[in-house]
Amino acid sequence: MMRCHFRLFVLSLSLSLLCFTVVSAAGPRAYPEGELPKDVRYAEPKNLDGYFPFKPSETPAQWAVREEFVHRQIRVSQGLWPMPTRTPLNAVVHGKIDCGDYTIEKVYFESYPGHYVTGNLYRPAGASLKNGEKDGKRPGILCPHGHWPNGRFYDDRQLNVKEITNKSERWVSAYRSPLQARCVHLARLGCVVFHYDMIGYADSVQFTQHRPGVRKHMNETEVGKWGYFSPMAELYGQNMMGLQTYNSVAATDFILSLPEVDAQRVACTGASGGGTQTMILTAIEGRIKVSFPAVMVSTAMQGGCTCENANYLRLNSGNIEFAAMAAPRPTGISAADDWTKEMMTKGYPELQQHFKMLGVPDHVQCTAYTQFGHNYNYMSRQVMYRWFNKHLNLNVGGADQERDFDFKSERELSVWDESHPKPSGNNIGDTYERGLLKWMTQDRQKQLADLEPKKPVDLLSYRYLVGGGWDVLIGRQPRLKQIEWELTKKKADAKVIEMAGILRDREKGEEVPAVFLYPKEWNKQVVIWIDGKAGKSGIYQGDGTPIPEVQSILDKGASVCAIDLFKTGEYLKAGEEPATSQKLIGYSKGDQPWQQFVGYTYGYNHSMFARRVHDVMTAIALVHSHERTPDAVDLVGVNGGGVIALAARAQVGALVRRCAVDTEGFRFVKVTEPDDAMFVPGAVGLGDVPALIALSAPGELWITGEAKLENAATKAYDLSGKKDAVTLWKGDAAKLVPAAAAWLLR
């Protein structure tokens, strides 16, 4: 193989030559005429009703690496990488209701400035040291609810006597509200319990709907004018699941701010959608010491609401792995006659293996009551009470035996009253939503500015936070020795061997059509040429000979590799044009605005941009792992391939020595259609194209198409001690080729 010390001629858009836009099949095919690659990416997109198994790591060291990535993937998916700037909670606790052996108070606080998290605080009466409290401290328990009607105020008045007699409930009060039942009993066990609202439920009135979905009037591009589910919100990584997760993080802050709560005994439990919140919060929040997600953890359906889905969340992961993230902390699970009904044979055995591998086999438990439908009924709650009694050191005899309680109405529990009026006017609805996202956007912009390196040590933070975020967006790490090369055609003349074939990644089920031009007097350098539209045909003229720039590389003794990116070149059927869009899938019939959320696509499937970056990384891996190992590998990106090549270079680092690209002035922020082939959720919130330039440091980079290099890029190169390693070319088009040649041959 080969790697060109030579820094290729990258033409600007105005002088891109006709050969760069040719899409005809110049040069050899890797596959027989009419045959397409046997590539898994042709399959229908994965959706939330797929199969999501968990493969445990073999060693704690392997898991530590995987755990760190999944933690980061979850936070990126929620728009919480990095975390938003923390602001005061300004908590208000009022309206205590004395219920004898426990009290109920009304609570609201601000997770974001002016955004209220609302709920009820249940506390055991008195302050005596009993039930295992140590030094007067008590366990704190977060109780997110699921999609029960009216949420925290759920009241089922349609009494079904069968439910009382079949042991699913013991009391009418608990039948009316199993949500209140668990909070009351946990308080009676000596715990401080915070039961809080999901967005748009009960007292959470600032959003008038829990899942408003795609709305044309909220799709503006000016800061402060867009809402959730809009293209700009997605580009910044803003979604309603992330808002709900951040509310849970703030709820953790709140409960730990209470002087009587023991920071080492904080737990979380919820069912259904509340089980999703429990899993996600526990996975990213180490302050949660014990968890119990009920009737949600499964290899099957992953959660159907927009509050349970986000871009990137379940790429190569799923709810079983999210539950595994609790380890080595104890986590209990319940299953029922719903999508969790197979947990005892699919999912739970793997979790047992996982916890055993980490040395804590007794820190996981799954109990299935498949005689009941989807629920958090008395029998399931009993399992949770026993779990918390053990792992929170409550030491209460008969901890699983609930007693009757006085059901509280919405009027009695609501946090809003005359002295504490509910938000209104500009603090609710579309105006409020736009303002909240404006704050988030400006906060992220400030964070990106603050992350710009100012001293060498800052490069580590930048690469960890910004580069770590792009790791998730691209979704693939550099890999060697896993790519096969199948030669399908070969011819030679006196100086060059031409080989066409297939790069095959069996692990991923992907195939990449490729061609190599190999000088017989090879200098052990390789140039990988990425043409974003013409693919490998882009290195050929109409008569089948190499374009002059490629010929000059060959004359220097370097080999050239060119590939077709996914849905270009040989990925296409006869007469088909290179894909400029990607298929989006909705949820269910997709006829409701919320069912059109792009998270149902990008939460389970890589973007077209990421897939094309994967193709470049596959070529890089093959070249490096081939038996004829090169001394140097360089990368070129033109004709719509510049930013793709740049992203690949940012991922593989030193595996590419030099990179020459034409960005054509592209910015992700300009892509406003979510099915566009260049639409990458979260890209703008992680610095857009300038971040990819900065992440290329200290590698040598020749770049055109940019008016200037942004601060992050210039500082990254300056502080890495390689200020001269980056060259920004913006001369006259007529002088582009000589300028590039001078840089390459310097």
Short mmCIF file of N, CA and C in Angstrom, two decimals, residues 530-653:
data_model
loop_
_atom_site.label_atom_id
_atom_site.label_comp_id
_atom_site.label_asym_id
_atom_site.label_seq_id
_atom_site.Cartn_x
_atom_site.Cartn_y
_atom_site.Cartn_z
N ILE A 530 -11.07 11.07 -1.71
CA ILE A 530 -12.51 11.05 -1.45
C ILE A 530 -13.20 12.11 -2.29
N ASP A 531 -13.94 11.65 -3.28
CA ASP A 531 -14.78 12.53 -4.09
C ASP A 531 -16.21 12.31 -3.63
N GLY A 532 -16.83 13.34 -3.07
CA GLY A 532 -18.13 13.18 -2.43
C GLY A 532 -19.26 12.83 -3.36
N LYS A 533 -19.12 13.13 -4.65
CA LYS A 533 -20.20 12.86 -5.59
C LYS A 533 -19.83 11.76 -6.59
N ALA A 534 -18.66 11.87 -7.18
CA ALA A 534 -18.27 10.91 -8.22
C ALA A 534 -17.67 9.64 -7.66
N GLY A 535 -17.30 9.65 -6.38
CA GLY A 535 -16.69 8.45 -5.81
C GLY A 535 -15.37 8.11 -6.46
N LYS A 536 -15.11 6.84 -6.64
CA LYS A 536 -13.82 6.42 -7.21
C LYS A 536 -13.69 6.81 -8.68
N SER A 537 -14.83 7.07 -9.36
CA SER A 537 -14.76 7.54 -10.74
C SER A 537 -14.11 8.92 -10.82
N GLY A 538 -14.09 9.63 -9.70
CA GLY A 538 -13.54 10.98 -9.69
C GLY A 538 -12.06 11.06 -9.94
N ILE A 539 -11.35 9.94 -9.85
CA ILE A 539 -9.91 10.00 -10.11
C ILE A 539 -9.58 9.71 -11.57
N TYR A 540 -10.63 9.50 -12.38
CA TYR A 540 -10.42 9.18 -13.79
C TYR A 540 -10.96 10.27 -14.70
N GLN A 541 -10.30 10.42 -15.84
CA GLN A 541 -10.82 11.25 -16.91
C GLN A 541 -11.80 10.42 -17.74
N GLY A 542 -12.45 11.07 -18.69
CA GLY A 542 -13.44 10.38 -19.50
C GLY A 542 -12.87 9.22 -20.30
N ASP A 543 -11.58 9.28 -20.62
CA ASP A 543 -10.98 8.19 -21.41
C ASP A 543 -10.44 7.06 -20.53
N GLY A 544 -10.71 7.16 -19.21
CA GLY A 544 -10.28 6.09 -18.32
C GLY A 544 -8.88 6.24 -17.77
N THR A 545 -8.19 7.32 -18.12
CA THR A 545 -6.86 7.57 -17.57
C THR A 545 -6.99 8.44 -16.33
N PRO A 546 -6.02 8.38 -15.42
CA PRO A 546 -6.10 9.19 -14.20
C PRO A 546 -6.12 10.69 -14.51
N ILE A 547 -6.85 11.44 -13.71
CA ILE A 547 -6.82 12.89 -13.84
C ILE A 547 -5.40 13.37 -13.54
N PRO A 548 -5.01 14.54 -14.05
CA PRO A 548 -3.61 14.98 -13.90
C PRO A 548 -3.11 15.00 -12.46
N GLU A 549 -3.96 15.41 -11.51
CA GLU A 549 -3.51 15.47 -10.12
C GLU A 549 -3.16 14.09 -9.59
N VAL A 550 -3.97 13.11 -9.94
CA VAL A 550 -3.69 11.74 -9.50
C VAL A 550 -2.46 11.21 -10.21
N GLN A 551 -2.32 11.51 -11.51
CA GLN A 551 -1.14 11.05 -12.25
C GLN A 551 0.13 11.61 -11.63
N SER A 552 0.09 12.85 -11.16
CA SER A 552 1.29 13.44 -10.56
C SER A 552 1.66 12.71 -9.27
N ILE A 553 0.66 12.25 -8.55
CA ILE A 553 0.92 11.48 -7.33
C ILE A 553 1.59 10.16 -7.68
N LEU A 554 1.04 9.50 -8.70
CA LEU A 554 1.61 8.22 -9.13
C LEU A 554 3.05 8.40 -9.61
N ASP A 555 3.30 9.51 -10.32
CA ASP A 555 4.65 9.77 -10.83
C ASP A 555 5.65 9.93 -9.70
N LYS A 556 5.17 10.37 -8.53
CA LYS A 556 6.05 10.51 -7.37
C LYS A 556 6.25 9.18 -6.64
N GLY A 557 5.54 8.13 -7.09
CA GLY A 557 5.73 6.82 -6.48
C GLY A 557 4.70 6.46 -5.43
N ALA A 558 3.74 7.34 -5.19
CA ALA A 558 2.72 7.05 -4.19
C ALA A 558 1.55 6.33 -4.83
N SER A 559 0.90 5.51 -4.05
CA SER A 559 -0.30 4.81 -4.50
C SER A 559 -1.52 5.66 -4.19
N VAL A 560 -2.59 5.47 -4.99
CA VAL A 560 -3.83 6.19 -4.78
C VAL A 560 -4.96 5.18 -4.58
N CYS A 561 -5.73 5.40 -3.53
CA CYS A 561 -6.92 4.61 -3.26
C CYS A 561 -8.13 5.53 -3.36
N ALA A 562 -9.13 5.10 -4.10
CA ALA A 562 -10.38 5.86 -4.20
C ALA A 562 -11.54 4.92 -3.90
N ILE A 563 -12.58 5.44 -3.26
CA ILE A 563 -13.72 4.62 -2.87
C ILE A 563 -15.02 5.31 -3.26
N ASP A 564 -16.07 4.50 -3.33
CA ASP A 564 -17.42 5.05 -3.43
C ASP A 564 -17.97 5.18 -2.02
N LEU A 565 -18.44 6.37 -1.69
CA LEU A 565 -19.12 6.55 -0.43
C LEU A 565 -20.52 5.97 -0.51
N PHE A 566 -21.08 5.61 0.63
CA PHE A 566 -22.39 4.98 0.66
C PHE A 566 -23.42 5.80 -0.12
N LYS A 567 -24.15 5.11 -0.96
CA LYS A 567 -25.19 5.68 -1.83
C LYS A 567 -24.62 6.61 -2.90
N THR A 568 -23.37 6.35 -3.31
CA THR A 568 -22.80 6.95 -4.51
C THR A 568 -22.19 5.81 -5.32
N GLY A 569 -21.78 6.10 -6.54
CA GLY A 569 -21.05 5.12 -7.34
C GLY A 569 -21.75 3.78 -7.46
N GLU A 570 -21.04 2.72 -7.10
CA GLU A 570 -21.58 1.37 -7.27
C GLU A 570 -22.63 0.99 -6.23
N TYR A 571 -22.91 1.85 -5.30
CA TYR A 571 -24.04 1.62 -4.39
C TYR A 571 -25.37 1.91 -5.08
N LEU A 572 -25.30 2.51 -6.28
CA LEU A 572 -26.51 2.96 -6.95
C LEU A 572 -26.92 2.00 -8.06
N LYS A 573 -28.21 1.92 -8.28
CA LYS A 573 -28.73 1.17 -9.41
C LYS A 573 -28.53 2.00 -10.68
N ALA A 574 -28.63 1.36 -11.81
CA ALA A 574 -28.45 2.04 -13.09
C ALA A 574 -29.40 3.23 -13.18
N GLY A 575 -28.85 4.39 -13.53
CA GLY A 575 -29.65 5.58 -13.68
C GLY A 575 -29.96 6.32 -12.39
N GLU A 576 -29.57 5.76 -11.26
CA GLU A 576 -29.85 6.38 -9.96
C GLU A 576 -28.80 7.44 -9.65
N GLU A 577 -29.23 8.55 -9.09
CA GLU A 577 -28.32 9.63 -8.74
C GLU A 577 -27.79 9.43 -7.33
N PRO A 578 -26.59 9.95 -7.02
CA PRO A 578 -26.07 9.88 -5.64
C PRO A 578 -27.08 10.44 -4.65
N ALA A 579 -27.23 9.77 -3.54
CA ALA A 579 -28.24 10.15 -2.56
C ALA A 579 -27.91 11.50 -1.94
N THR A 580 -28.87 12.38 -1.98
CA THR A 580 -28.73 13.68 -1.31
C THR A 580 -29.65 13.78 -0.10
N SER A 581 -30.37 12.69 0.18
CA SER A 581 -31.26 12.66 1.33
C SER A 581 -31.17 11.30 1.99
N GLN A 582 -31.72 11.20 3.16
CA GLN A 582 -31.73 9.94 3.90
C GLN A 582 -33.15 9.67 4.38
N LYS A 583 -33.48 8.40 4.49
CA LYS A 583 -34.84 8.02 4.85
C LYS A 583 -35.10 8.27 6.33
N LEU A 584 -36.21 8.97 6.60
CA LEU A 584 -36.64 9.18 7.98
C LEU A 584 -37.81 8.25 8.28
N ILE A 585 -37.86 7.78 9.50
CA ILE A 585 -38.99 6.95 9.92
C ILE A 585 -39.69 7.63 11.09
N GLY A 586 -40.98 7.51 11.12
CA GLY A 586 -41.73 8.04 12.25
C GLY A 586 -42.08 6.91 13.19
N TYR A 587 -42.88 7.23 14.16
CA TYR A 587 -43.36 6.21 15.10
C TYR A 587 -44.80 5.88 14.76
N SER A 588 -45.13 4.60 14.84
CA SER A 588 -46.48 4.15 14.52
C SER A 588 -46.83 4.58 13.10
N LYS A 589 -47.98 5.21 12.91
CA LYS A 589 -48.37 5.63 11.57
C LYS A 589 -47.67 6.91 11.13
N GLY A 590 -47.09 7.61 12.08
CA GLY A 590 -46.39 8.85 11.75
C GLY A 590 -47.31 9.98 11.35
N ASP A 591 -48.59 9.87 11.67
CA ASP A 591 -49.52 10.91 11.24
C ASP A 591 -49.75 12.00 12.28
N GLN A 592 -49.16 11.84 13.46
CA GLN A 592 -49.24 12.86 14.49
C GLN A 592 -47.93 13.67 14.51
N PRO A 593 -47.99 14.96 14.83
CA PRO A 593 -46.76 15.76 14.82
C PRO A 593 -45.64 15.16 15.67
N TRP A 594 -45.96 14.60 16.82
CA TRP A 594 -44.91 14.06 17.68
C TRP A 594 -44.32 12.78 17.12
N GLN A 595 -45.11 12.07 16.30
CA GLN A 595 -44.62 10.82 15.71
C GLN A 595 -43.62 11.06 14.59
N GLN A 596 -43.46 12.32 14.19
CA GLN A 596 -42.52 12.68 13.13
C GLN A 596 -41.16 13.12 13.69
N PHE A 597 -40.99 12.98 14.98
CA PHE A 597 -39.73 13.34 15.64
C PHE A 597 -38.55 12.59 15.01
N VAL A 598 -37.50 13.32 14.64
CA VAL A 598 -36.37 12.68 13.96
C VAL A 598 -35.59 11.75 14.89
N GLY A 599 -35.81 11.87 16.19
CA GLY A 599 -35.15 10.97 17.13
C GLY A 599 -35.56 9.52 16.94
N TYR A 600 -36.72 9.30 16.32
CA TYR A 600 -37.12 7.93 16.02
C TYR A 600 -36.28 7.34 14.89
N THR A 601 -35.60 8.20 14.14
CA THR A 601 -34.66 7.74 13.11
C THR A 601 -33.23 7.75 13.63
N TYR A 602 -32.76 8.94 14.01
CA TYR A 602 -31.35 9.09 14.38
C TYR A 602 -31.04 8.57 15.78
N GLY A 603 -32.06 8.19 16.52
CA GLY A 603 -31.81 7.55 17.80
C GLY A 603 -31.43 6.10 17.66
N TYR A 604 -31.65 5.53 16.45
CA TYR A 604 -31.42 4.11 16.22
C TYR A 604 -30.54 3.84 14.99
N ASN A 605 -30.32 4.86 14.17
CA ASN A 605 -29.61 4.69 12.91
C ASN A 605 -28.61 5.83 12.72
N HIS A 606 -27.45 5.49 12.16
CA HIS A 606 -26.46 6.51 11.86
C HIS A 606 -26.96 7.44 10.76
N SER A 607 -26.54 8.68 10.80
CA SER A 607 -26.84 9.62 9.73
C SER A 607 -26.09 9.20 8.48
N MET A 608 -26.55 9.67 7.33
CA MET A 608 -25.85 9.40 6.08
C MET A 608 -24.43 9.94 6.14
N PHE A 609 -24.26 11.11 6.72
CA PHE A 609 -22.93 11.70 6.86
C PHE A 609 -22.02 10.76 7.65
N ALA A 610 -22.49 10.26 8.78
CA ALA A 610 -21.68 9.36 9.59
C ALA A 610 -21.34 8.10 8.83
N ARG A 611 -22.30 7.55 8.08
CA ARG A 611 -22.04 6.34 7.32
C ARG A 611 -20.95 6.56 6.28
N ARG A 612 -20.94 7.72 5.68
CA ARG A 612 -19.92 8.02 4.69
C ARG A 612 -18.56 8.24 5.34
N VAL A 613 -18.57 8.82 6.52
CA VAL A 613 -17.30 8.92 7.27
C VAL A 613 -16.80 7.52 7.62
N HIS A 614 -17.73 6.62 7.95
CA HIS A 614 -17.34 5.23 8.23
C HIS A 614 -16.63 4.61 7.03
N ASP A 615 -17.11 4.92 5.83
CA ASP A 615 -16.47 4.37 4.63
C ASP A 615 -15.03 4.84 4.51
N VAL A 616 -14.81 6.11 4.78
CA VAL A 616 -13.44 6.64 4.74
C VAL A 616 -12.57 5.95 5.79
N MET A 617 -13.13 5.78 6.99
CA MET A 617 -12.38 5.12 8.05
C MET A 617 -12.09 3.66 7.71
N THR A 618 -13.00 3.02 6.98
CA THR A 618 -12.77 1.65 6.53
C THR A 618 -11.58 1.60 5.58
N ALA A 619 -11.52 2.55 4.66
CA ALA A 619 -10.38 2.60 3.73
C ALA A 619 -9.07 2.84 4.48
N ILE A 620 -9.09 3.74 5.44
CA ILE A 620 -7.89 4.02 6.23
C ILE A 620 -7.45 2.77 6.99
N ALA A 621 -8.42 2.06 7.56
CA ALA A 621 -8.10 0.84 8.31
C ALA A 621 -7.51 -0.22 7.40
N LEU A 622 -8.07 -0.38 6.22
CA LEU A 622 -7.55 -1.39 5.28
C LEU A 622 -6.11 -1.09 4.88
N VAL A 623 -5.88 0.16 4.53
CA VAL A 623 -4.54 0.55 4.08
C VAL A 623 -3.51 0.30 5.18
N HIS A 624 -3.87 0.62 6.42
CA HIS A 624 -2.92 0.44 7.52
C HIS A 624 -2.73 -1.02 7.89
N SER A 625 -3.74 -1.83 7.69
CA SER A 625 -3.63 -3.22 8.14
C SER A 625 -3.24 -4.17 7.03
N HIS A 626 -3.08 -3.67 5.80
CA HIS A 626 -2.69 -4.53 4.70
C HIS A 626 -1.29 -5.07 4.92
N GLU A 627 -1.04 -6.22 4.32
CA GLU A 627 0.27 -6.86 4.51
C GLU A 627 1.41 -6.01 3.99
N ARG A 628 1.12 -5.17 3.00
CA ARG A 628 2.15 -4.24 2.51
C ARG A 628 1.92 -2.90 3.20
N THR A 629 2.39 -2.81 4.42
CA THR A 629 2.11 -1.66 5.27
C THR A 629 2.81 -0.41 4.76
N PRO A 630 2.09 0.69 4.63
CA PRO A 630 2.70 1.94 4.16
C PRO A 630 3.45 2.66 5.28
N ASP A 631 4.30 3.55 4.89
CA ASP A 631 4.97 4.43 5.85
C ASP A 631 4.12 5.67 6.14
N ALA A 632 3.30 6.04 5.19
CA ALA A 632 2.50 7.25 5.37
C ALA A 632 1.19 7.12 4.61
N VAL A 633 0.10 7.62 5.23
CA VAL A 633 -1.21 7.65 4.60
C VAL A 633 -1.73 9.08 4.64
N ASP A 634 -2.07 9.60 3.48
CA ASP A 634 -2.62 10.94 3.38
C ASP A 634 -4.05 10.86 2.87
N LEU A 635 -4.79 11.93 3.07
CA LEU A 635 -6.22 11.92 2.77
C LEU A 635 -6.60 13.19 2.04
N VAL A 636 -7.42 13.03 1.00
CA VAL A 636 -7.90 14.16 0.21
C VAL A 636 -9.42 14.12 0.16
N GLY A 637 -10.07 15.28 0.29
CA GLY A 637 -11.52 15.34 0.17
C GLY A 637 -11.94 16.49 -0.71
N VAL A 638 -12.67 16.20 -1.81
CA VAL A 638 -13.11 17.21 -2.76
C VAL A 638 -14.53 16.93 -3.19
N ASN A 639 -15.12 17.91 -3.88
CA ASN A 639 -16.41 17.72 -4.55
C ASN A 639 -17.47 17.17 -3.60
N GLY A 640 -17.64 17.84 -2.47
CA GLY A 640 -18.60 17.39 -1.47
C GLY A 640 -18.04 16.38 -0.52
N GLY A 641 -16.79 15.99 -0.70
CA GLY A 641 -16.16 15.03 0.20
C GLY A 641 -15.22 15.66 1.20
N GLY A 642 -15.08 17.00 1.14
CA GLY A 642 -14.10 17.66 2.00
C GLY A 642 -14.42 17.54 3.48
N VAL A 643 -15.65 17.86 3.86
CA VAL A 643 -16.01 17.82 5.28
C VAL A 643 -16.09 16.37 5.76
N ILE A 644 -16.48 15.45 4.88
CA ILE A 644 -16.49 14.03 5.23
C ILE A 644 -15.08 13.55 5.53
N ALA A 645 -14.13 13.91 4.67
CA ALA A 645 -12.74 13.55 4.90
C ALA A 645 -12.21 14.21 6.17
N LEU A 646 -12.60 15.46 6.39
CA LEU A 646 -12.15 16.18 7.57
C LEU A 646 -12.65 15.50 8.85
N ALA A 647 -13.89 15.05 8.84
CA ALA A 647 -14.44 14.36 10.00
C ALA A 647 -13.72 13.04 10.24
N ALA A 648 -13.42 12.33 9.16
CA ALA A 648 -12.68 11.07 9.31
C ALA A 648 -11.30 11.33 9.89
N ARG A 649 -10.66 12.40 9.41
CA ARG A 649 -9.32 12.73 9.92
C ARG A 649 -9.40 13.06 11.41
N ALA A 650 -10.44 13.78 11.83
CA ALA A 650 -10.60 14.11 13.24
C ALA A 650 -10.76 12.85 14.08
N GLN A 651 -11.37 11.81 13.51
CA GLN A 651 -11.58 10.57 14.25
C GLN A 651 -10.33 9.71 14.33
N VAL A 652 -9.58 9.64 13.26
CA VAL A 652 -8.45 8.69 13.23
C VAL A 652 -7.13 9.29 13.67
N GLY A 653 -7.06 10.62 13.77
CA GLY A 653 -5.85 11.26 14.28
C GLY A 653 -4.61 10.94 13.46
#
